[in-house]
Amino acid sequence: MKRAFVTGVSGYIGGSVARRLAQDGFAVVGLVRDPGAAARIEATGVQPAIGGLDDAALLQRLAGEADVVVNTADSDHRPAIEALIAGLRGTGKTLIHTSGSSIVADEGTGEGSERVFTDDTPNTPIAAKVARVAIDRLVREAAGEGIRSAVICPTMIYGRGSGIKRDSIQVPMLIRAAQERGAGVHIGPGRNIWSNVHIDDLVDLYALVLEKAEPGGFFFAENGEAALADVARSIGRMLGFGDRTVEWPLSEAIAALGVEAASLGLASNSRVRATHARALGWQPRQVDLLEDVERGSYRADFGPK
């Protein structure tokens, strides 16, 4: 039986990816920081290994014992990636690292942008994302050190996760803000646009990259895009507030959420096209974001009872 080591298994992406690997016949070991979550992790078919991203020796050992390593825990933790690469160097085994499409985002105010990026579009990232882009490059260049490496770069992820963490970050954050205000909420005018992808389609991409990708590949993951004002309207309708939306001033959003989630996230633009993923044969099949909010999993989980 092939062995997989996954970081971030108590999280939204990692839990869903690890469960898929277990279903596909892998013996999966998952890095778990909280011993209290170990039993719940084990119930999903994943063997927990207690530790954190700063445990370099542990990461290197567990990577060396695996046939496949998937990092979903932290896109910005360079020492963890260096440890995983050290454990895999010269083995020809697979390393898949999870980035995020904020690497092409702007410092947003809620205004729109015409800039759209493919996997191969040159880009100079904003200062806050330079280190993340450098980590992505480190992973891809590990292909020259005898590692079958790849970077998957998700956009705004939505849908119900299949691990122990069911919910993503951005959409539930907007739902909570709408519940507090009695209307859909967007930062600034809400003309900014993010590409998005359903968690189940994203998990399919991990499986496909594992099966078919050439070493050193980079894969945006998206299946459509939406303006944040449209997301706000869908959330408002789902909650029973109708089409009315309210503007969340950027300064107040930053005070409540922080710069990363507000100006670099929900107020920014991140528009990409998954050209490499589709060339590999990826075919997203799930409902789109607005449909899932108004009539799918979000209505089931957050809508009026």
CSV table of C-alpha atoms in Angstrom, one decimal:
chain,number,residue,atom,x,y,z
A,1,MET,CA,0.0,0.0,0.0
A,2,LYS,CA,1.3,3.5,-0.9
A,3,ARG,CA,1.8,5.9,1.9
A,4,ALA,CA,0.8,9.6,2.0
A,5,PHE,CA,1.8,12.3,4.5
A,6,VAL,CA,-0.5,15.3,4.7
A,7,THR,CA,0.0,18.5,6.7
A,8,GLY,CA,-3.1,20.5,7.8
A,9,VAL,CA,-5.4,17.5,8.1
A,10,SER,CA,-7.5,19.3,10.7
A,11,GLY,CA,-8.1,22.1,8.2
A,12,TYR,CA,-10.6,22.6,5.4
A,13,ILE,CA,-8.4,21.7,2.4
A,14,GLY,CA,-6.1,19.2,4.2
A,15,GLY,CA,-8.9,17.2,5.8
A,16,SER,CA,-10.7,16.9,2.5
A,17,VAL,CA,-7.6,15.9,0.5
A,18,ALA,CA,-6.5,13.4,3.2
A,19,ARG,CA,-9.9,11.7,3.2
A,20,ARG,CA,-9.8,11.4,-0.6
A,21,LEU,CA,-6.3,9.9,-0.4
A,22,ALA,CA,-7.5,7.4,2.1
A,23,GLN,CA,-10.5,6.5,0.0
A,24,ASP,CA,-8.2,6.0,-3.0
A,25,GLY,CA,-6.3,3.4,-1.1
A,26,PHE,CA,-3.4,5.3,0.5
A,27,ALA,CA,-2.3,4.8,4.1
A,28,VAL,CA,-2.4,8.4,5.2
A,29,VAL,CA,-0.5,10.0,8.0
A,30,GLY,CA,-1.7,13.5,9.0
A,31,LEU,CA,0.2,16.1,10.9
A,32,VAL,CA,-2.0,17.2,13.9
A,33,ARG,CA,-1.1,20.1,16.2
A,34,ASP,CA,-3.9,19.5,18.7
A,35,PRO,CA,-3.9,16.1,20.4
A,36,GLY,CA,-7.5,16.6,21.2
A,37,ALA,CA,-8.4,16.4,17.5
A,38,ALA,CA,-6.5,13.1,17.0
A,39,ALA,CA,-9.5,10.8,17.5
A,40,ARG,CA,-11.7,12.8,15.1
A,41,ILE,CA,-8.9,12.7,12.5
A,42,GLU,CA,-8.5,9.0,12.9
A,43,ALA,CA,-12.2,8.5,12.3
A,44,THR,CA,-11.8,9.9,8.8
A,45,GLY,CA,-9.3,7.1,8.0
A,46,VAL,CA,-6.1,9.2,8.7
A,47,GLN,CA,-3.4,8.2,11.2
A,48,PRO,CA,-2.6,11.3,13.3
A,49,ALA,CA,1.0,12.3,14.0
A,50,ILE,CA,1.2,14.9,16.7
A,51,GLY,CA,3.4,17.8,15.9
A,52,GLY,CA,3.7,21.2,14.3
A,53,LEU,CA,5.3,22.9,11.3
A,54,ASP,CA,8.2,24.0,13.4
A,55,ASP,CA,9.1,20.3,14.1
A,56,ALA,CA,11.6,20.1,11.2
A,57,ALA,CA,13.1,16.7,12.2
A,58,LEU,CA,9.6,15.2,12.4
A,59,LEU,CA,8.5,16.7,9.1
A,60,GLN,CA,11.7,15.4,7.4
A,61,ARG,CA,11.3,11.9,8.8
A,62,LEU,CA,7.6,11.6,7.9
A,63,ALA,CA,8.2,12.9,4.4
A,64,GLY,CA,11.0,10.4,3.9
A,65,GLU,CA,8.7,7.6,5.0
A,66,ALA,CA,5.9,8.6,2.5
A,67,ASP,CA,5.5,8.1,-1.2
A,68,VAL,CA,3.4,11.2,-1.5
A,69,VAL,CA,3.6,14.4,0.6
A,70,VAL,CA,0.9,17.1,0.4
A,71,ASN,CA,1.3,20.4,2.3
A,72,THR,CA,-1.9,22.2,3.0
A,73,ALA,CA,-1.1,23.6,6.4
A,74,ASP,CA,0.5,27.0,5.7
A,75,SER,CA,1.4,28.6,2.3
A,76,ASP,CA,3.9,30.9,4.0
A,77,HIS,CA,5.9,28.6,6.3
A,78,ARG,CA,9.2,28.3,4.5
A,79,PRO,CA,11.0,26.2,7.1
A,80,ALA,CA,8.3,23.5,6.9
A,81,ILE,CA,8.7,23.3,3.1
A,82,GLU,CA,12.5,23.2,3.4
A,83,ALA,CA,12.1,20.2,5.8
A,84,LEU,CA,9.8,18.4,3.5
A,85,ILE,CA,12.1,18.9,0.6
A,86,ALA,CA,15.0,17.6,2.7
A,87,GLY,CA,13.1,14.5,3.4
A,88,LEU,CA,12.3,13.8,-0.2
A,89,ARG,CA,15.4,15.0,-2.0
A,90,GLY,CA,16.7,12.5,-4.6
A,91,THR,CA,13.8,10.0,-4.1
A,92,GLY,CA,11.7,10.8,-7.1
A,93,LYS,CA,8.7,10.9,-4.8
A,94,THR,CA,5.8,13.4,-5.0
A,95,LEU,CA,5.5,16.7,-3.2
A,96,ILE,CA,2.4,18.9,-3.7
A,97,HIS,CA,2.4,22.3,-2.1
A,98,THR,CA,-0.7,24.5,-1.6
A,99,SER,CA,-0.4,28.1,-2.4
A,100,GLY,CA,-3.2,30.6,-2.9
A,101,SER,CA,-4.3,33.0,-5.6
A,102,SER,CA,-3.7,36.1,-3.5
A,103,ILE,CA,-0.2,35.9,-5.0
A,104,VAL,CA,-1.8,37.8,-8.0
A,105,ALA,CA,-4.2,39.9,-5.9
A,106,ASP,CA,-4.0,43.7,-5.5
A,107,GLU,CA,-4.2,45.8,-2.4
A,108,GLY,CA,-8.0,46.2,-2.7
A,109,THR,CA,-10.5,48.8,-1.9
A,110,GLY,CA,-13.6,47.0,-3.3
A,111,GLU,CA,-13.0,48.5,-6.8
A,112,GLY,CA,-12.8,46.2,-9.9
A,113,SER,CA,-9.8,45.2,-12.0
A,114,GLU,CA,-9.5,44.0,-15.6
A,115,ARG,CA,-6.3,42.1,-14.9
A,116,VAL,CA,-6.7,38.3,-15.5
A,117,PHE,CA,-3.8,35.8,-15.0
A,118,THR,CA,-3.2,32.4,-16.5
A,119,ASP,CA,-0.7,30.0,-15.0
A,120,ASP,CA,2.0,31.4,-17.2
A,121,THR,CA,1.3,35.2,-17.0
A,122,PRO,CA,4.3,37.1,-15.6
A,123,ASN,CA,3.4,38.9,-12.4
A,124,THR,CA,5.2,41.0,-9.8
A,125,PRO,CA,3.4,40.3,-6.5
A,126,ILE,CA,2.6,43.0,-4.0
A,127,ALA,CA,5.1,43.2,-1.1
A,128,ALA,CA,3.0,41.1,1.2
A,129,LYS,CA,3.1,38.1,-1.2
A,130,VAL,CA,6.8,38.2,-2.3
A,131,ALA,CA,7.7,35.5,0.3
A,132,ARG,CA,4.9,33.2,-0.7
A,133,VAL,CA,5.8,33.4,-4.4
A,134,ALA,CA,9.4,32.6,-3.4
A,135,ILE,CA,8.2,29.4,-1.6
A,136,ASP,CA,6.2,28.4,-4.7
A,137,ARG,CA,9.4,28.8,-6.7
A,138,LEU,CA,11.4,26.8,-4.2
A,139,VAL,CA,8.9,23.9,-4.5
A,140,ARG,CA,8.9,24.0,-8.3
A,141,GLU,CA,12.7,24.1,-8.4
A,142,ALA,CA,12.9,21.0,-6.2
A,143,ALA,CA,12.0,19.1,-9.4
A,144,GLY,CA,15.7,19.6,-10.2
A,145,GLU,CA,16.7,17.8,-7.0
A,146,GLY,CA,15.0,14.5,-7.7
A,147,ILE,CA,11.5,15.4,-6.4
A,148,ARG,CA,8.3,15.2,-8.4
A,149,SER,CA,7.1,18.6,-7.1
A,150,ALA,CA,4.0,20.6,-8.0
A,151,VAL,CA,2.2,23.7,-6.7
A,152,ILE,CA,-1.6,23.9,-6.6
A,153,CYS,CA,-2.9,27.5,-6.2
A,154,PRO,CA,-6.6,27.6,-5.2
A,155,THR,CA,-8.8,30.7,-5.6
A,156,MET,CA,-11.7,31.4,-3.2
A,157,ILE,CA,-12.8,28.0,-2.1
A,158,TYR,CA,-16.4,27.2,-1.3
A,159,GLY,CA,-18.6,24.2,-0.5
A,160,ARG,CA,-18.8,21.7,2.4
A,161,GLY,CA,-15.5,20.0,3.2
A,162,SER,CA,-15.3,16.3,3.7
A,163,GLY,CA,-12.8,16.3,6.6
A,164,ILE,CA,-13.4,17.4,10.2
A,165,LYS,CA,-13.5,21.1,9.2
A,166,ARG,CA,-16.6,21.6,7.0
A,167,ASP,CA,-16.4,25.3,6.3
A,168,SER,CA,-14.0,27.5,4.3
A,169,ILE,CA,-13.0,31.0,5.5
A,170,GLN,CA,-14.2,33.7,3.3
A,171,VAL,CA,-17.9,32.8,2.6
A,172,PRO,CA,-18.8,32.0,6.2
A,173,MET,CA,-17.0,35.2,7.2
A,174,LEU,CA,-19.3,37.2,4.9
A,175,ILE,CA,-22.3,35.3,6.1
A,176,ARG,CA,-21.6,36.1,9.7
A,177,ALA,CA,-21.1,39.8,8.7
A,178,ALA,CA,-24.5,39.7,6.9
A,179,GLN,CA,-26.2,38.1,9.9
A,180,GLU,CA,-25.0,40.9,12.1
A,181,ARG,CA,-26.2,43.6,9.8
A,182,GLY,CA,-29.4,42.2,8.4
A,183,ALA,CA,-28.2,42.5,4.8
A,184,GLY,CA,-25.6,41.2,2.4
A,185,VAL,CA,-22.2,42.8,3.0
A,186,HIS,CA,-19.3,43.8,0.7
A,187,ILE,CA,-16.2,45.9,1.5
A,188,GLY,CA,-16.3,49.2,-0.4
A,189,PRO,CA,-18.5,49.2,-3.5
A,190,GLY,CA,-18.0,45.4,-4.0
A,191,ARG,CA,-17.0,45.7,-7.6
A,192,ASN,CA,-13.9,43.6,-7.0
A,193,ILE,CA,-13.8,40.1,-8.4
A,194,TRP,CA,-12.4,36.8,-7.2
A,195,SER,CA,-12.2,33.5,-9.1
A,196,ASN,CA,-13.5,30.6,-7.1
A,197,VAL,CA,-13.5,26.8,-6.9
A,198,HIS,CA,-15.7,24.2,-5.2
A,199,ILE,CA,-13.8,22.1,-2.6
A,200,ASP,CA,-14.8,18.8,-4.2
A,201,ASP,CA,-13.5,20.0,-7.6
A,202,LEU,CA,-10.3,21.2,-5.9
A,203,VAL,CA,-9.8,17.7,-4.3
A,204,ASP,CA,-10.2,16.2,-7.7
A,205,LEU,CA,-7.4,18.4,-9.0
A,206,TYR,CA,-5.1,17.2,-6.2
A,207,ALA,CA,-5.8,13.6,-7.3
A,208,LEU,CA,-5.2,14.4,-10.9
A,209,VAL,CA,-1.9,16.3,-10.3
A,210,LEU,CA,-0.8,13.3,-8.2
A,211,GLU,CA,-1.6,10.9,-11.0
A,212,LYS,CA,-0.4,12.8,-14.1
A,213,ALA,CA,1.5,16.0,-13.5
A,214,GLU,CA,5.1,16.5,-14.7
A,215,PRO,CA,7.6,17.6,-12.1
A,216,GLY,CA,7.8,21.4,-11.4
A,217,GLY,CA,4.2,22.1,-12.4
A,218,PHE,CA,2.0,25.0,-11.3
A,219,PHE,CA,-1.8,24.8,-11.3
A,220,PHE,CA,-4.3,27.6,-10.6
A,221,ALA,CA,-7.6,26.1,-9.5
A,222,GLU,CA,-10.7,28.0,-10.6
A,223,ASN,CA,-14.1,27.3,-12.1
A,224,GLY,CA,-15.6,30.8,-12.6
A,225,GLU,CA,-15.5,34.1,-10.8
A,226,ALA,CA,-17.9,36.5,-9.1
A,227,ALA,CA,-17.9,40.1,-7.9
A,228,LEU,CA,-18.2,40.4,-4.2
A,229,ALA,CA,-21.3,42.5,-4.5
A,230,ASP,CA,-23.0,39.6,-6.2
A,231,VAL,CA,-21.8,37.3,-3.5
A,232,ALA,CA,-23.3,39.7,-1.0
A,233,ARG,CA,-26.7,39.7,-2.8
A,234,SER,CA,-26.7,35.9,-2.9
A,235,ILE,CA,-25.9,35.7,0.8
A,236,GLY,CA,-28.7,38.2,1.6
A,237,ARG,CA,-31.2,36.3,-0.4
A,238,MET,CA,-30.2,33.0,1.3
A,239,LEU,CA,-30.6,34.6,4.7
A,240,GLY,CA,-34.0,36.0,3.9
A,241,PHE,CA,-32.9,39.7,3.6
A,242,GLY,CA,-33.7,40.1,-0.1
A,243,ASP,CA,-31.4,42.0,-2.5
A,244,ARG,CA,-30.4,44.8,-0.1
A,245,THR,CA,-26.7,45.0,0.6
A,246,VAL,CA,-24.6,47.3,2.8
A,247,GLU,CA,-21.1,48.7,2.3
A,248,TRP,CA,-18.5,47.8,4.9
A,249,PRO,CA,-16.0,50.6,5.0
A,250,LEU,CA,-12.5,49.3,4.4
A,251,SER,CA,-11.0,50.8,7.6
A,252,GLU,CA,-13.7,49.1,9.7
A,253,ALA,CA,-13.2,45.8,7.9
A,254,ILE,CA,-9.4,46.0,8.5
A,255,ALA,CA,-10.0,46.7,12.2
A,256,ALA,CA,-12.4,43.7,12.4
A,257,LEU,CA,-10.6,41.2,10.2
A,258,GLY,CA,-7.0,42.4,9.7
A,259,VAL,CA,-5.3,43.5,6.6
A,260,GLU,CA,-4.8,40.0,5.2
A,261,ALA,CA,-8.5,39.1,5.2
A,262,ALA,CA,-9.8,42.6,4.4
A,263,SER,CA,-7.7,44.6,1.9
A,264,LEU,CA,-5.6,41.6,0.6
A,265,GLY,CA,-8.7,39.4,0.6
A,266,LEU,CA,-12.3,40.4,0.5
A,267,ALA,CA,-11.6,43.9,-0.9
A,268,SER,CA,-9.1,42.8,-3.5
A,269,ASN,CA,-9.2,41.3,-7.0
A,270,SER,CA,-7.8,37.9,-7.8
A,271,ARG,CA,-8.9,36.7,-11.3
A,272,VAL,CA,-7.2,33.7,-12.8
A,273,ARG,CA,-7.7,31.0,-15.4
A,274,ALA,CA,-6.8,27.4,-14.7
A,275,THR,CA,-5.2,26.7,-18.1
A,276,HIS,CA,-2.7,24.1,-16.8
A,277,ALA,CA,-5.3,22.2,-14.8
A,278,ARG,CA,-7.7,21.9,-17.7
A,279,ALA,CA,-4.8,20.9,-20.1
A,280,LEU,CA,-4.1,18.1,-17.6
A,281,GLY,CA,-7.7,16.9,-18.0
A,282,TRP,CA,-9.4,18.6,-15.0
A,283,GLN,CA,-13.1,18.9,-15.5
A,284,PRO,CA,-14.9,20.7,-12.6
A,285,ARG,CA,-18.5,19.4,-12.1
A,286,GLN,CA,-19.9,21.1,-9.0
A,287,VAL,CA,-22.4,23.9,-8.7
A,288,ASP,CA,-21.1,27.5,-8.9
A,289,LEU,CA,-20.5,29.7,-5.9
A,290,LEU,CA,-23.7,31.7,-6.1
A,291,GLU,CA,-25.9,28.6,-6.6
A,292,ASP,CA,-24.2,26.9,-3.7
A,293,VAL,CA,-24.9,30.0,-1.5
A,294,GLU,CA,-28.5,30.4,-2.4
A,295,ARG,CA,-29.7,26.9,-3.0
A,296,GLY,CA,-26.9,24.5,-1.9
A,297,SER,CA,-24.8,23.7,1.1
A,298,TYR,CA,-24.8,27.2,2.5
A,299,ARG,CA,-28.6,27.4,2.5
A,300,ALA,CA,-28.6,24.0,4.2
A,301,ASP,CA,-26.1,25.1,6.9
A,302,PHE,CA,-26.8,28.7,7.4
A,303,GLY,CA,-30.3,29.5,5.9
A,304,PRO,CA,-33.5,30.0,7.8
A,305,LYS,CA,-34.6,26.8,9.6
